Coordinates of C-alpha atoms in Angstrom, one line a residue:
M1 CA -25.1 -22.3 -7.7
S2 CA -22.1 -20.2 -8.3
I3 CA -22.7 -16.6 -7.1
K4 CA -22.0 -14.2 -10.0
T5 CA -23.9 -10.4 -9.4
F6 CA -24.6 -8.4 -6.9
F7 CA -26.8 -5.0 -6.1
D8 CA -24.9 -2.5 -3.9
F9 CA -27.5 -1.0 -1.6
C10 CA -26.7 2.0 0.9
S11 CA -23.5 2.3 -1.7
G12 CA -22.2 5.6 -0.6
I13 CA -18.8 5.9 -3.1
G14 CA -19.0 2.2 -3.4
G15 CA -15.9 0.8 -1.6
G16 CA -18.4 -2.1 -1.1
R17 CA -18.5 -2.1 -5.1
I18 CA -14.8 -1.9 -5.8
G19 CA -14.0 -5.0 -3.3
L20 CA -16.5 -7.2 -4.4
E21 CA -15.5 -6.6 -8.1
Q22 CA -12.0 -7.2 -7.3
A23 CA -13.2 -10.3 -5.9
G24 CA -14.8 -11.5 -9.4
L25 CA -18.6 -10.1 -9.4
I26 CA -20.5 -7.9 -11.5
C27 CA -22.7 -4.9 -10.1
V28 CA -26.2 -4.4 -11.8
G29 CA -27.4 -1.5 -10.1
H30 CA -26.9 0.2 -6.8
S31 CA -28.8 2.2 -4.2
D32 CA -28.4 5.8 -2.6
T33 CA -30.2 8.9 -1.5
S34 CA -27.1 11.2 -1.1
R35 CA -26.6 12.9 -4.7
L36 CA -22.8 14.3 -3.7
A37 CA -22.1 10.6 -2.9
D38 CA -23.1 8.9 -5.8
T39 CA -21.5 11.9 -7.9
T40 CA -18.2 10.3 -6.4
Y41 CA -19.6 6.5 -7.4
N42 CA -20.2 7.4 -10.5
L43 CA -16.8 9.4 -11.3
M44 CA -14.7 6.3 -10.0
N45 CA -16.8 3.8 -11.8
E46 CA -16.5 3.7 -15.3
N47 CA -19.8 1.2 -15.7
E48 CA -22.2 3.5 -15.8
D49 CA -25.2 1.8 -14.0
K50 CA -28.6 3.0 -12.7
N51 CA -28.9 4.1 -8.9
Y52 CA -32.3 2.9 -8.2
G53 CA -32.7 5.5 -5.5
N54 CA -34.1 5.3 -1.9
L55 CA -34.7 1.7 -0.7
K56 CA -37.4 2.2 0.8
R57 CA -39.1 3.0 -2.4
L58 CA -37.9 -0.5 -4.2
T59 CA -39.6 -3.5 -4.7
K60 CA -39.3 -7.0 -6.4
E61 CA -40.8 -5.9 -9.5
K62 CA -38.5 -2.8 -9.7
L63 CA -35.4 -4.6 -9.2
P64 CA -33.1 -6.6 -11.2
P65 CA -32.1 -10.4 -10.4
F66 CA -29.0 -10.8 -8.6
D67 CA -26.9 -12.9 -6.7
L68 CA -25.5 -11.6 -3.5
L69 CA -26.5 -8.0 -1.4
I70 CA -24.3 -6.0 0.1
A71 CA -25.0 -3.1 1.9
G72 CA -23.3 -0.7 4.7
F73 CA -26.6 0.6 6.3
P74 CA -26.5 3.4 8.3
C75 CA -24.7 3.3 11.2
Q76 CA -25.1 6.5 13.6
S77 CA -28.0 5.4 15.2
F78 CA -25.9 2.6 16.9
S79 CA -22.3 4.1 17.1
V80 CA -21.0 4.5 20.6
I81 CA -20.2 8.2 19.4
G82 CA -23.8 8.5 18.3
R83 CA -26.9 8.9 20.1
K84 CA -27.2 5.3 20.2
D85 CA -31.0 5.6 19.9
G86 CA -31.1 2.6 17.7
F87 CA -34.6 1.2 16.6
E88 CA -35.8 4.7 17.6
D89 CA -34.1 6.4 14.9
N90 CA -35.5 6.3 11.5
R91 CA -32.0 5.7 10.0
G92 CA -31.9 2.7 12.5
Q93 CA -35.5 1.2 10.5
I94 CA -33.3 0.6 7.3
I95 CA -32.3 -2.6 8.6
F96 CA -36.1 -3.6 8.4
H97 CA -36.1 -2.5 4.5
L98 CA -33.2 -4.2 3.6
S99 CA -34.6 -7.4 5.2
R100 CA -37.7 -6.6 3.1
I101 CA -35.9 -7.0 0.0
I102 CA -33.7 -9.8 1.0
K103 CA -37.0 -11.7 1.7
E104 CA -38.6 -10.3 -1.7
M105 CA -35.5 -10.8 -4.0
Q106 CA -33.9 -14.1 -2.3
P107 CA -30.6 -13.5 -3.2
K108 CA -28.2 -16.7 -2.7
C109 CA -26.3 -14.8 0.1
F110 CA -25.7 -11.5 1.5
I111 CA -22.9 -8.9 3.4
L112 CA -24.4 -6.2 5.5
E113 CA -21.9 -4.4 7.5
N114 CA -22.2 -1.4 10.5
V115 CA -20.0 -0.1 13.6
K116 CA -18.9 -2.3 16.2
G117 CA -20.8 -0.2 18.7
L118 CA -23.8 -2.2 17.2
V119 CA -23.0 -6.0 19.2
T120 CA -22.9 -4.5 22.8
H121 CA -26.1 -1.8 21.6
D122 CA -29.0 -2.1 23.9
K123 CA -27.1 -4.5 26.4
G124 CA -27.3 -7.1 22.8
N125 CA -30.7 -6.9 22.0
T126 CA -30.2 -4.8 19.0
I127 CA -28.3 -7.1 17.3
K128 CA -30.4 -10.7 18.5
V129 CA -33.5 -9.0 16.8
I130 CA -31.3 -8.0 13.6
I131 CA -30.0 -11.6 13.2
N132 CA -33.7 -12.9 14.0
E133 CA -35.1 -10.6 11.2
L134 CA -32.4 -12.1 8.7
K135 CA -33.4 -15.6 9.5
E136 CA -36.7 -15.1 9.4
C137 CA -36.3 -14.4 5.3
G138 CA -34.7 -17.9 4.7
Y139 CA -31.1 -17.4 5.9
S140 CA -28.6 -18.9 8.2
V141 CA -26.7 -15.7 9.3
T142 CA -23.2 -15.5 11.1
Y143 CA -21.7 -12.2 12.3
K144 CA -18.0 -11.2 13.1
V145 CA -15.8 -7.9 14.2
L146 CA -13.5 -7.4 11.6
T147 CA -10.5 -4.7 12.0
S148 CA -9.2 -2.9 8.5
L149 CA -6.1 -2.8 9.9
D150 CA -5.8 -7.0 9.5
Y151 CA -6.6 -6.7 5.9
G152 CA -3.5 -5.0 3.7
V153 CA -4.4 -0.9 5.0
P154 CA -2.8 0.3 7.9
Q155 CA -6.3 1.6 9.6
M156 CA -7.6 1.1 13.0
R157 CA -11.3 0.4 11.8
Q158 CA -13.2 -2.4 13.6
R159 CA -17.3 -3.1 11.5
V160 CA -19.1 -5.4 12.1
F161 CA -19.6 -7.9 9.2
F162 CA -23.0 -10.0 8.6
I163 CA -23.1 -13.0 6.0
G164 CA -26.3 -14.7 5.3
I165 CA -27.0 -17.9 3.0
R166 CA -30.1 -18.7 2.0
D167 CA -31.4 -21.9 3.5
D168 CA -32.0 -23.7 0.5
L169 CA -28.3 -23.5 -0.3
G170 CA -27.7 -26.7 2.0
L171 CA -25.0 -24.2 3.1
S172 CA -24.4 -22.8 6.9
A173 CA -23.3 -19.4 7.7
D174 CA -22.1 -20.6 10.8
E175 CA -19.0 -23.0 8.6
Y176 CA -18.2 -20.4 7.0
A177 CA -14.2 -19.1 7.2
W178 CA -13.6 -15.6 7.9
P179 CA -10.9 -14.4 5.9
S180 CA -7.4 -14.6 7.5
S181 CA -5.1 -11.6 8.3
V182 CA -2.2 -10.2 6.8
P183 CA 0.6 -7.9 7.3
I184 CA 0.4 -4.4 8.0
P185 CA 1.6 -2.4 5.1
E186 CA 3.9 0.6 5.7
L187 CA 1.7 3.8 6.8
S188 CA 4.2 6.4 4.5
N189 CA 3.0 4.3 1.7
F190 CA -0.4 5.7 2.3
L191 CA 0.2 9.6 3.1
V192 CA 1.8 10.9 0.0
D193 CA 0.4 14.3 -0.3
N194 CA 1.8 17.7 0.5
N195 CA -1.0 19.0 2.6
K196 CA 0.8 21.0 5.3
A197 CA -1.2 21.8 8.8
S198 CA -3.1 24.9 8.3
E199 CA -2.3 28.0 10.7
E200 CA -6.0 27.5 12.1
R201 CA -5.4 23.5 12.3
L202 CA -2.1 24.3 14.2
E203 CA -3.8 26.6 16.7
I204 CA -6.3 24.1 17.7
L205 CA -3.8 21.7 18.1
H206 CA -1.9 24.7 20.6
Y207 CA -5.4 24.3 22.1
Y208 CA -5.0 20.9 22.7
L209 CA -1.1 20.5 24.1
N210 CA -2.4 23.5 26.4
N211 CA -5.3 21.6 27.8
P212 CA -5.9 20.7 30.7
T213 CA -5.3 16.9 29.6
N214 CA -2.1 17.4 28.0
K215 CA -0.8 20.8 29.1
G216 CA 3.3 19.9 30.0
K217 CA 3.7 16.8 28.3
Y218 CA 4.6 18.3 24.4
T219 CA 5.2 21.3 22.6
I220 CA 5.0 21.8 19.0
D221 CA 8.8 21.2 18.3
D222 CA 8.2 18.0 20.5
L223 CA 5.4 16.8 18.2
R224 CA 7.6 17.6 14.9
A225 CA 10.5 15.3 15.8
M226 CA 8.0 12.6 15.7
E227 CA 8.9 11.3 12.4
G228 CA 6.0 9.1 11.1
K229 CA 3.5 9.5 13.7
I230 CA -0.7 10.3 13.6
L231 CA -1.5 13.2 15.9
D232 CA -5.2 12.9 16.6
T233 CA -7.4 15.5 18.2
R234 CA -10.5 14.0 20.1
M235 CA -12.4 15.1 23.2
N236 CA -10.1 16.6 25.1
D237 CA -7.6 14.3 24.6
L238 CA -4.2 14.1 22.0
R239 CA -3.8 10.5 20.5
I240 CA -0.1 9.3 19.0
Y241 CA -0.2 6.6 16.7
D242 CA 2.7 4.8 15.1
G243 CA 2.6 2.9 11.9
K244 CA -1.3 3.4 12.1
C245 CA -4.1 5.5 12.1
P246 CA -7.1 5.7 14.0
T247 CA -10.6 5.1 12.3
L248 CA -11.4 7.6 9.5
R249 CA -15.4 8.8 10.6
A250 CA -16.9 11.3 8.9
Q251 CA -17.1 14.1 11.7
R252 CA -13.9 14.4 12.4
D253 CA -11.5 17.5 13.1
G254 CA -8.5 16.2 11.0
I255 CA -5.9 13.7 11.7
L256 CA -2.3 15.1 11.5
Y257 CA 0.9 13.1 10.8
V258 CA 4.5 14.5 10.6
R259 CA 7.1 13.9 7.9
D260 CA 10.5 15.3 7.4
G261 CA 9.6 17.7 10.3
E262 CA 6.6 19.5 9.1
I263 CA 3.6 18.9 10.2
F264 CA 0.5 17.9 8.0
Q265 CA -3.0 17.4 7.4
L266 CA -4.4 14.1 6.1
T267 CA -6.0 14.7 2.6
G268 CA -9.5 13.4 1.5
Y269 CA -7.4 11.8 -1.4
E270 CA -5.1 9.8 1.2
A271 CA -8.5 9.3 3.5
L272 CA -9.4 6.9 0.6
L273 CA -5.9 5.2 0.2
L274 CA -6.2 3.9 4.0
Q275 CA -9.8 2.8 2.8
G276 CA -8.3 0.6 0.3
F277 CA -9.3 2.7 -2.8
P278 CA -7.2 1.7 -5.5
K279 CA -5.0 4.6 -6.4
E280 CA -6.6 5.0 -10.2
C281 CA -10.1 5.7 -8.4
A282 CA -8.8 7.9 -6.3
D283 CA -7.0 10.2 -8.9
K284 CA -10.4 10.3 -10.7
V285 CA -11.8 12.6 -8.1
K286 CA -8.7 13.8 -6.3
E287 CA -9.5 17.3 -8.5
I288 CA -13.1 17.3 -8.8
V289 CA -14.7 16.6 -5.8
S290 CA -14.0 18.5 -2.8
D291 CA -11.5 17.4 0.1
R292 CA -13.9 17.9 2.8
H293 CA -16.1 15.8 0.8
L294 CA -13.7 13.3 0.2
L295 CA -12.9 13.2 3.9
M296 CA -16.3 12.9 4.9
Q297 CA -17.1 10.3 2.4
A298 CA -14.2 8.3 2.9
G299 CA -14.6 8.3 6.4
N300 CA -18.4 6.7 5.6
A301 CA -17.1 4.0 3.5
M302 CA -16.4 0.2 3.5
T303 CA -12.7 -0.7 3.3
V304 CA -12.2 -2.1 -0.1
N305 CA -9.5 -4.7 1.2
V306 CA -12.0 -5.9 4.0
V307 CA -14.9 -6.5 1.4
K308 CA -12.8 -8.3 -1.3
A309 CA -11.5 -10.8 1.2
I310 CA -14.6 -11.6 2.5
G311 CA -16.3 -11.8 -1.4
L312 CA -13.5 -14.3 -2.0
N313 CA -14.1 -16.5 0.7
L314 CA -18.3 -16.2 0.3
I315 CA -17.9 -17.1 -3.3
Q316 CA -15.4 -20.2 -2.4
F317 CA -17.8 -21.5 0.2
I318 CA -20.9 -21.1 -1.8
N319 CA -19.0 -22.9 -5.0
R320 CA -18.8 -25.9 -2.5
G321 CA -21.9 -26.4 -2.3
E322 CA -21.8 -26.8 -5.8
K323 CA -23.6 -30.2 -6.9

């Protein structure tokens, strides 16, 4: 009854895939509609398995068998920074196509990921609908909000993860042990590029320092003295972090940090490292994929470390039920 293979739906650039491969599983295929993301995915992964394309068009006859399904389904519909349209937004409908595939393929288990805002969207009604939908496919289901900061990267990324176990395996998802936290590594180990803030970016920073929210609090020289600090401009606010990075997002003006008295802009390469992508994978795309696209793609990815930790515990849990 052990699990050996998985299929990577809504694959993006492959954070989920790499995490499960690090846990010892084998990918048999992936599905994504973004050409740019798939280019990065293929550059990182030496095994050139097939991209099966739009999952809305996939049926049992078109897919290979697999033991585990993983998907970070589109989150803009449920995010607190999005319009929060939920099921009214076409992207929010992807979950129903995933549940159809789960029902048709009947994998032994699944891992689904979305933004933390899904838990409270529509006063909790949305997540109830999703849980019921997945249970009707023949699975016991549990979920939990996890923070990447607890799993080996200094990034404050909060995401809700769903675990589903097929009913006939005789295991309840409620008994699944979520992975334990590990110490936070040094942020400086991830800020390794040499991308000094551009004049344009410094002008934007000046604007934030002089807006009504921040006027009189700091000067540029004050910030340059904040060695090792992360500077994040969002909305009208300037936020300063020590030893950790705020959540990476696909749409963001840019995170800054201070090193040796200089202000640097976070690069796409550094964003990949903060998402747990191995250095050898990040190296493969650094000079090929544009920095702007890498920043966006990293912001949309799953944190590799979190998926690996979930996967290892899930494999152990499923194996526990072997007869």
